[in-house]
Amino acid sequence: MQSVCSKCDKPAVYLRRYTSERLCKTCLVQTTIDRVRRTINRHKMLEEDDRIVVAISGGKDSAVLLHILYQIESNFSKSELIPVTIDEGIKGYRDKALNAAKEMTRSLNLSLEVISFKDLFDYSLDELVKMRTDNSLGACSYCGVLRRRALNEAGEKIEADVIAVGHNLDDEAQTVLMNIMRGDSRRIARTNVPRSRSIEGLIPRVKPLTELSERDIVAYSHLLGLVYHDVPCPYSGEAYRNDLKPFLNDMEHKRPGTLLAILRSAEAMTEAFLATPSDWSLKTCERCNSPSPSKVCKACKMLEEIRG
Ligand code: SF4
Ligand SMILES: [Zn+2]
Ligand SMILES: [Zn+2]
């Protein structure tokens, strides 16, 4: 590896393969922050007086998200960052991650709001999983749908303008492919959808890390010694995305830029979808009044099934 930084003449410590940049420590940190700032601006994700809920899992993605937003938002005195952790109730995993989340937020002088599945839905994820029948969904389906609901409820309680989540480029590319493979093309058309086109009745969710690869995130957090919990969730073996990960990693390795190209394709589909008159009108869930494509939303259906 050539030993000089592409931006200055210091020794390079990192090669960002998809941009062919060789970076020294300082330029790695700076270009990482700049990439996030560009993503935020490109999709108009944040406004200068936003109350921003930052979803913190205790893992590396959300640690980097909070660390970078803290620096970007320090230039906007009217904005506010409110870190929130959803405790799904995964013994030996989320409890440890929660400690990392608390330490991370404390280091930035922010306080952390914690909201649990148990308090909101009467069951922890571990309990929901135990109550599953053979025909039930995977743990990650319950987790994903209910976490989304929990975050929205937290955002409403806090009167947030927007919810920032730490999905990275690898996550987004996996999600796009997953949606294609499940035949759920309409979901692809919500990739980095502008805030102005968010679903009415839900607090807009933005993903400022979507143009940063997982490798970039690991490099940034290691270099700055960020505190995070790095043990995989015990249910991660059930996650659909894990089947796609090796394939996408291999493609990105052979052809750097593949992940970014998938993201850009999905964004182009989103633009085309938004420009086309659509009959995809949402109803209101009869149980909880959330916007929903069917009479009863997914979260309510899941909870009713479990409660019997
Ligand atoms: S791996 Fe699945 S169950 Fe575990 S935190 Fe992620 S979505 Fe939830
Ligand atoms: Zn440099
Ligand atoms: Zn509902």
Short mmCIF file of N, CA, C and O in Angstrom, two decimals, residues 78-175:
data_model
loop_
_atom_site.label_atom_id
_atom_site.label_comp_id
_atom_site.label_asym_id
_atom_site.label_seq_id
_atom_site.Cartn_x
_atom_site.Cartn_y
_atom_site.Cartn_z
N LYS A 78 -29.66 25.73 17.80
CA LYS A 78 -31.09 25.48 18.08
C LYS A 78 -31.45 24.00 17.99
O LYS A 78 -32.57 23.61 18.29
N SER A 79 -30.53 23.18 17.52
CA SER A 79 -30.87 21.76 17.40
C SER A 79 -30.58 21.04 18.72
O SER A 79 -29.85 21.54 19.57
N GLU A 80 -31.17 19.87 18.86
CA GLU A 80 -31.02 19.13 20.11
C GLU A 80 -30.91 17.64 19.79
O GLU A 80 -31.66 17.13 18.96
N LEU A 81 -29.98 16.96 20.46
CA LEU A 81 -29.83 15.52 20.27
C LEU A 81 -30.36 14.80 21.50
O LEU A 81 -29.97 15.11 22.62
N ILE A 82 -31.25 13.85 21.29
CA ILE A 82 -31.80 13.08 22.41
C ILE A 82 -31.57 11.59 22.13
O ILE A 82 -32.31 10.97 21.36
N PRO A 83 -30.52 11.01 22.73
CA PRO A 83 -30.27 9.59 22.50
C PRO A 83 -31.34 8.73 23.18
O PRO A 83 -31.71 8.99 24.32
N VAL A 84 -31.82 7.73 22.45
CA VAL A 84 -32.85 6.83 22.98
C VAL A 84 -32.43 5.39 22.69
O VAL A 84 -32.03 5.08 21.56
N THR A 85 -32.51 4.54 23.69
CA THR A 85 -32.26 3.11 23.46
C THR A 85 -33.55 2.34 23.66
O THR A 85 -34.26 2.55 24.65
N ILE A 86 -33.85 1.49 22.71
CA ILE A 86 -34.99 0.58 22.87
C ILE A 86 -34.42 -0.72 23.43
O ILE A 86 -33.59 -1.38 22.79
N ASP A 87 -34.87 -1.07 24.62
CA ASP A 87 -34.42 -2.32 25.25
C ASP A 87 -35.44 -3.41 24.90
O ASP A 87 -36.52 -3.47 25.49
N GLU A 88 -35.07 -4.25 23.94
CA GLU A 88 -36.01 -5.29 23.48
C GLU A 88 -36.18 -6.38 24.52
O GLU A 88 -37.17 -7.11 24.52
N GLY A 89 -35.19 -6.49 25.42
CA GLY A 89 -35.24 -7.57 26.41
C GLY A 89 -34.60 -8.83 25.83
O GLY A 89 -35.28 -9.84 25.61
N ILE A 90 -33.30 -8.75 25.54
CA ILE A 90 -32.55 -9.90 25.01
C ILE A 90 -31.45 -10.15 26.04
O ILE A 90 -30.47 -9.40 26.10
N LYS A 91 -31.67 -11.17 26.85
CA LYS A 91 -30.78 -11.39 28.00
C LYS A 91 -29.34 -11.67 27.55
O LYS A 91 -29.11 -12.40 26.61
N GLY A 92 -28.40 -11.06 28.26
CA GLY A 92 -26.99 -11.28 27.97
C GLY A 92 -26.50 -10.51 26.75
O GLY A 92 -25.34 -10.57 26.39
N TYR A 93 -27.41 -9.79 26.08
CA TYR A 93 -27.01 -9.03 24.89
C TYR A 93 -27.38 -7.56 25.05
O TYR A 93 -26.52 -6.71 25.23
N ARG A 94 -28.69 -7.28 25.04
CA ARG A 94 -29.06 -5.86 25.10
C ARG A 94 -28.67 -5.24 26.44
O ARG A 94 -28.31 -4.07 26.51
N ASP A 95 -28.72 -6.04 27.53
CA ASP A 95 -28.34 -5.47 28.82
C ASP A 95 -26.88 -5.00 28.80
O ASP A 95 -26.55 -3.94 29.32
N LYS A 96 -26.02 -5.78 28.15
CA LYS A 96 -24.60 -5.36 28.08
C LYS A 96 -24.44 -4.17 27.13
O LYS A 96 -23.69 -3.25 27.40
N ALA A 97 -25.16 -4.23 26.02
CA ALA A 97 -25.08 -3.12 25.05
C ALA A 97 -25.57 -1.83 25.69
O ALA A 97 -25.06 -0.73 25.39
N LEU A 98 -26.55 -1.97 26.57
CA LEU A 98 -27.12 -0.80 27.25
C LEU A 98 -26.05 -0.09 28.08
O LEU A 98 -25.99 1.15 28.12
N ASN A 99 -25.20 -0.85 28.74
CA ASN A 99 -24.11 -0.24 29.51
C ASN A 99 -23.19 0.56 28.61
O ASN A 99 -22.77 1.66 28.94
N ALA A 100 -22.87 -0.02 27.43
CA ALA A 100 -22.01 0.69 26.48
C ALA A 100 -22.71 1.97 26.02
O ALA A 100 -22.07 3.04 25.90
N ALA A 101 -24.01 1.89 25.77
CA ALA A 101 -24.77 3.07 25.31
C ALA A 101 -24.74 4.16 26.38
O ALA A 101 -24.57 5.35 26.08
N LYS A 102 -24.87 3.74 27.65
CA LYS A 102 -24.87 4.74 28.74
C LYS A 102 -23.50 5.41 28.83
O LYS A 102 -23.41 6.62 29.00
N GLU A 103 -22.45 4.59 28.70
CA GLU A 103 -21.10 5.16 28.80
C GLU A 103 -20.83 6.13 27.65
O GLU A 103 -20.27 7.21 27.84
N MET A 104 -21.28 5.73 26.46
CA MET A 104 -21.07 6.55 25.27
C MET A 104 -21.78 7.91 25.43
O MET A 104 -21.20 8.96 25.14
N THR A 105 -23.04 7.87 25.87
CA THR A 105 -23.78 9.13 25.97
C THR A 105 -23.22 10.00 27.10
O THR A 105 -23.12 11.22 26.96
N ARG A 106 -22.81 9.33 28.20
CA ARG A 106 -22.22 10.09 29.31
C ARG A 106 -20.96 10.83 28.86
O ARG A 106 -20.73 11.97 29.24
N SER A 107 -20.17 10.17 28.00
CA SER A 107 -18.91 10.79 27.56
C SER A 107 -19.18 12.07 26.75
O SER A 107 -18.30 12.90 26.58
N LEU A 108 -20.39 12.21 26.23
CA LEU A 108 -20.73 13.42 25.47
C LEU A 108 -21.63 14.36 26.29
O LEU A 108 -22.21 15.30 25.74
N ASN A 109 -21.77 14.02 27.58
CA ASN A 109 -22.64 14.82 28.47
C ASN A 109 -24.09 14.84 28.04
O ASN A 109 -24.78 15.85 28.15
N LEU A 110 -24.54 13.74 27.48
CA LEU A 110 -25.95 13.64 27.09
C LEU A 110 -26.60 12.58 27.97
O LEU A 110 -25.92 11.65 28.42
N SER A 111 -27.90 12.72 28.21
CA SER A 111 -28.52 11.64 29.00
C SER A 111 -29.31 10.73 28.07
O SER A 111 -29.77 11.16 27.00
N LEU A 112 -29.42 9.48 28.48
CA LEU A 112 -30.00 8.47 27.60
C LEU A 112 -31.40 8.09 28.09
O LEU A 112 -31.59 7.78 29.26
N GLU A 113 -32.36 8.12 27.17
CA GLU A 113 -33.72 7.65 27.48
C GLU A 113 -33.76 6.17 27.14
O GLU A 113 -33.31 5.78 26.05
N VAL A 114 -34.29 5.35 28.03
CA VAL A 114 -34.39 3.92 27.73
C VAL A 114 -35.86 3.52 27.78
O VAL A 114 -36.57 3.83 28.73
N ILE A 115 -36.31 2.86 26.73
CA ILE A 115 -37.71 2.42 26.65
C ILE A 115 -37.71 0.93 26.34
O ILE A 115 -37.01 0.49 25.43
N SER A 116 -38.46 0.16 27.12
CA SER A 116 -38.38 -1.30 26.94
C SER A 116 -39.64 -1.88 26.30
O SER A 116 -40.75 -1.36 26.46
N PHE A 117 -39.45 -2.98 25.57
CA PHE A 117 -40.58 -3.74 25.00
C PHE A 117 -41.51 -4.14 26.14
O PHE A 117 -42.72 -4.09 26.02
N LYS A 118 -40.91 -4.57 27.25
CA LYS A 118 -41.69 -5.07 28.38
C LYS A 118 -42.67 -3.98 28.85
O LYS A 118 -43.85 -4.25 29.07
N ASP A 119 -42.18 -2.76 29.00
CA ASP A 119 -43.07 -1.68 29.46
C ASP A 119 -44.12 -1.34 28.41
O ASP A 119 -45.27 -1.09 28.73
N LEU A 120 -43.70 -1.33 27.15
CA LEU A 120 -44.64 -0.90 26.11
C LEU A 120 -45.63 -1.99 25.70
O LEU A 120 -46.79 -1.72 25.47
N PHE A 121 -45.12 -3.21 25.60
CA PHE A 121 -45.95 -4.28 25.00
C PHE A 121 -46.26 -5.43 25.97
O PHE A 121 -46.83 -6.44 25.57
N ASP A 122 -45.77 -5.33 27.20
CA ASP A 122 -45.96 -6.36 28.25
C ASP A 122 -45.05 -7.57 28.11
O ASP A 122 -45.06 -8.44 28.97
N TYR A 123 -44.35 -7.69 27.00
CA TYR A 123 -43.46 -8.85 26.83
C TYR A 123 -42.08 -8.37 26.36
O TYR A 123 -41.98 -7.46 25.55
N SER A 124 -41.05 -9.07 26.85
CA SER A 124 -39.70 -8.83 26.30
C SER A 124 -39.59 -9.65 25.01
O SER A 124 -40.41 -10.56 24.78
N LEU A 125 -38.56 -9.38 24.21
CA LEU A 125 -38.39 -10.17 22.99
C LEU A 125 -38.13 -11.64 23.35
O LEU A 125 -38.67 -12.54 22.69
N ASP A 126 -37.35 -11.88 24.39
CA ASP A 126 -37.10 -13.28 24.81
C ASP A 126 -38.42 -13.99 25.10
O ASP A 126 -38.61 -15.15 24.73
N GLU A 127 -39.35 -13.29 25.76
CA GLU A 127 -40.65 -13.91 26.08
C GLU A 127 -41.46 -14.15 24.81
O GLU A 127 -42.07 -15.20 24.64
N LEU A 128 -41.44 -13.16 23.90
CA LEU A 128 -42.18 -13.32 22.64
C LEU A 128 -41.66 -14.53 21.87
O LEU A 128 -42.44 -15.32 21.32
N VAL A 129 -40.35 -14.69 21.86
CA VAL A 129 -39.74 -15.80 21.12
C VAL A 129 -40.15 -17.14 21.73
O VAL A 129 -40.44 -18.10 21.02
N LYS A 130 -40.21 -17.19 23.05
CA LYS A 130 -40.62 -18.43 23.72
C LYS A 130 -42.07 -18.78 23.42
O LYS A 130 -42.46 -19.94 23.40
N MET A 131 -42.89 -17.74 23.20
CA MET A 131 -44.33 -17.97 22.96
C MET A 131 -44.63 -18.30 21.50
O MET A 131 -45.78 -18.55 21.15
N ARG A 132 -43.60 -18.25 20.66
CA ARG A 132 -43.83 -18.49 19.22
C ARG A 132 -44.35 -19.89 18.96
O ARG A 132 -43.97 -20.83 19.64
N THR A 133 -45.19 -20.02 17.94
CA THR A 133 -45.56 -21.37 17.49
C THR A 133 -44.69 -21.69 16.28
O THR A 133 -43.93 -20.84 15.81
N ASP A 134 -44.83 -22.91 15.74
CA ASP A 134 -44.01 -23.30 14.59
C ASP A 134 -44.23 -22.38 13.39
O ASP A 134 -43.35 -22.17 12.57
N ASN A 135 -45.47 -21.85 13.31
CA ASN A 135 -45.79 -21.02 12.13
C ASN A 135 -45.43 -19.55 12.33
O ASN A 135 -45.66 -18.74 11.45
N SER A 136 -44.92 -19.25 13.52
CA SER A 136 -44.68 -17.83 13.80
C SER A 136 -43.50 -17.29 13.00
O SER A 136 -42.75 -18.04 12.38
N LEU A 137 -43.35 -15.98 13.11
CA LEU A 137 -42.27 -15.31 12.39
C LEU A 137 -40.94 -15.48 13.11
O LEU A 137 -40.90 -15.93 14.26
N GLY A 138 -39.86 -15.08 12.43
CA GLY A 138 -38.54 -15.11 13.06
C GLY A 138 -38.42 -14.02 14.11
O GLY A 138 -39.15 -13.02 14.08
N ALA A 139 -37.48 -14.20 15.03
CA ALA A 139 -37.27 -13.22 16.11
C ALA A 139 -37.04 -11.82 15.54
O ALA A 139 -37.54 -10.83 16.06
N CYS A 140 -36.28 -11.73 14.43
CA CYS A 140 -35.95 -10.42 13.88
C CYS A 140 -37.18 -9.70 13.31
O CYS A 140 -37.20 -8.47 13.25
N SER A 141 -38.18 -10.47 12.87
CA SER A 141 -39.41 -9.81 12.37
C SER A 141 -40.13 -9.14 13.52
O SER A 141 -40.55 -7.98 13.41
N TYR A 142 -40.29 -9.84 14.65
CA TYR A 142 -40.92 -9.20 15.82
C TYR A 142 -40.09 -8.00 16.25
O TYR A 142 -40.61 -6.91 16.50
N CYS A 143 -38.79 -8.23 16.34
CA CYS A 143 -37.88 -7.20 16.83
C CYS A 143 -37.96 -5.94 15.96
O CYS A 143 -38.13 -4.84 16.47
N GLY A 144 -37.87 -6.14 14.64
CA GLY A 144 -37.85 -5.00 13.72
C GLY A 144 -39.15 -4.20 13.77
O GLY A 144 -39.14 -2.98 13.91
N VAL A 145 -40.28 -4.91 13.68
CA VAL A 145 -41.58 -4.22 13.63
C VAL A 145 -41.86 -3.51 14.96
O VAL A 145 -42.27 -2.34 15.00
N LEU A 146 -41.60 -4.21 16.07
CA LEU A 146 -41.93 -3.60 17.37
C LEU A 146 -40.92 -2.51 17.75
O LEU A 146 -41.29 -1.53 18.39
N ARG A 147 -39.67 -2.67 17.33
CA ARG A 147 -38.67 -1.62 17.64
C ARG A 147 -39.05 -0.33 16.92
O ARG A 147 -38.96 0.77 17.45
N ARG A 148 -39.52 -0.49 15.69
CA ARG A 148 -39.95 0.68 14.91
C ARG A 148 -41.10 1.39 15.61
O ARG A 148 -41.13 2.61 15.74
N ARG A 149 -42.06 0.59 16.08
CA ARG A 149 -43.21 1.16 16.80
C ARG A 149 -42.73 1.86 18.07
O ARG A 149 -43.14 2.96 18.40
N ALA A 150 -41.82 1.17 18.81
CA ALA A 150 -41.34 1.72 20.08
C ALA A 150 -40.59 3.04 19.86
O ALA A 150 -40.78 4.00 20.60
N LEU A 151 -39.79 3.08 18.81
CA LEU A 151 -39.03 4.30 18.53
C LEU A 151 -39.97 5.45 18.18
O LEU A 151 -39.78 6.59 18.59
N ASN A 152 -41.01 5.12 17.41
CA ASN A 152 -41.95 6.17 17.04
C ASN A 152 -42.68 6.69 18.29
O ASN A 152 -42.87 7.89 18.45
N GLU A 153 -43.05 5.77 19.17
CA GLU A 153 -43.73 6.20 20.41
C GLU A 153 -42.80 7.06 21.26
O GLU A 153 -43.21 8.06 21.84
N ALA A 154 -41.52 6.65 21.31
CA ALA A 154 -40.55 7.44 22.08
C ALA A 154 -40.43 8.83 21.46
O ALA A 154 -40.44 9.84 22.16
N GLY A 155 -40.36 8.89 20.14
CA GLY A 155 -40.24 10.16 19.44
C GLY A 155 -41.45 11.06 19.72
O GLY A 155 -41.30 12.26 19.93
N GLU A 156 -42.64 10.46 19.74
CA GLU A 156 -43.84 11.26 20.01
C GLU A 156 -43.81 11.82 21.42
O GLU A 156 -44.15 12.98 21.65
N LYS A 157 -43.40 10.96 22.36
CA LYS A 157 -43.36 11.39 23.76
C LYS A 157 -42.38 12.56 23.93
O LYS A 157 -42.65 13.52 24.64
N ILE A 158 -41.27 12.47 23.23
CA ILE A 158 -40.22 13.48 23.35
C ILE A 158 -40.50 14.70 22.47
O ILE A 158 -39.84 15.71 22.55
N GLU A 159 -41.55 14.59 21.65
CA GLU A 159 -41.90 15.63 20.67
C GLU A 159 -40.74 15.90 19.72
O GLU A 159 -40.33 17.05 19.48
N ALA A 160 -40.19 14.81 19.20
CA ALA A 160 -39.06 14.92 18.27
C ALA A 160 -39.56 15.31 16.89
O ALA A 160 -40.69 15.00 16.50
N ASP A 161 -38.69 15.98 16.14
CA ASP A 161 -39.02 16.30 14.74
C ASP A 161 -38.60 15.17 13.82
O ASP A 161 -39.14 15.00 12.73
N VAL A 162 -37.59 14.43 14.25
CA VAL A 162 -37.00 13.44 13.36
C VAL A 162 -36.30 12.37 14.21
O VAL A 162 -35.89 12.64 15.33
N ILE A 163 -36.20 11.17 13.64
CA ILE A 163 -35.49 10.08 14.33
C ILE A 163 -34.32 9.66 13.44
O ILE A 163 -34.52 9.31 12.27
N ALA A 164 -33.11 9.72 13.99
CA ALA A 164 -31.92 9.31 13.21
C ALA A 164 -31.51 7.90 13.63
O ALA A 164 -31.39 7.62 14.82
N VAL A 165 -31.34 7.04 12.65
CA VAL A 165 -30.92 5.66 12.95
C VAL A 165 -29.59 5.37 12.25
O VAL A 165 -29.25 5.99 11.25
N GLY A 166 -28.86 4.38 12.79
CA GLY A 166 -27.46 4.18 12.36
C GLY A 166 -27.25 3.15 11.27
O GLY A 166 -26.19 2.55 11.23
N HIS A 167 -28.23 2.94 10.37
CA HIS A 167 -28.01 1.96 9.31
C HIS A 167 -26.87 2.43 8.41
O HIS A 167 -26.85 3.57 7.97
N ASN A 168 -25.96 1.51 8.12
CA ASN A 168 -24.82 1.88 7.27
C ASN A 168 -25.04 1.39 5.83
O ASN A 168 -26.08 0.79 5.51
N LEU A 169 -24.04 1.64 4.99
CA LEU A 169 -24.15 1.29 3.57
C LEU A 169 -24.36 -0.21 3.37
O LEU A 169 -25.19 -0.63 2.53
N ASP A 170 -23.64 -1.02 4.13
CA ASP A 170 -23.80 -2.48 4.00
C ASP A 170 -25.24 -2.89 4.34
O ASP A 170 -25.85 -3.69 3.64
N ASP A 171 -25.78 -2.31 5.43
CA ASP A 171 -27.16 -2.62 5.84
C ASP A 171 -28.14 -2.27 4.73
O ASP A 171 -29.07 -3.02 4.42
N GLU A 172 -27.94 -1.07 4.16
CA GLU A 172 -28.89 -0.60 3.15
C GLU A 172 -28.86 -1.48 1.90
O GLU A 172 -29.90 -1.81 1.34
N ALA A 173 -27.64 -1.84 1.46
CA ALA A 173 -27.53 -2.69 0.26
C ALA A 173 -28.19 -4.05 0.54
O ALA A 173 -28.90 -4.60 -0.31
N GLN A 174 -27.98 -4.58 1.75
CA GLN A 174 -28.63 -5.86 2.10
C GLN A 174 -30.15 -5.71 2.07
O GLN A 174 -30.87 -6.57 1.56
N THR A 175 -30.64 -4.59 2.61
CA THR A 175 -32.09 -4.38 2.67
C THR A 175 -32.68 -4.31 1.26
O THR A 175 -33.72 -4.90 0.99
#
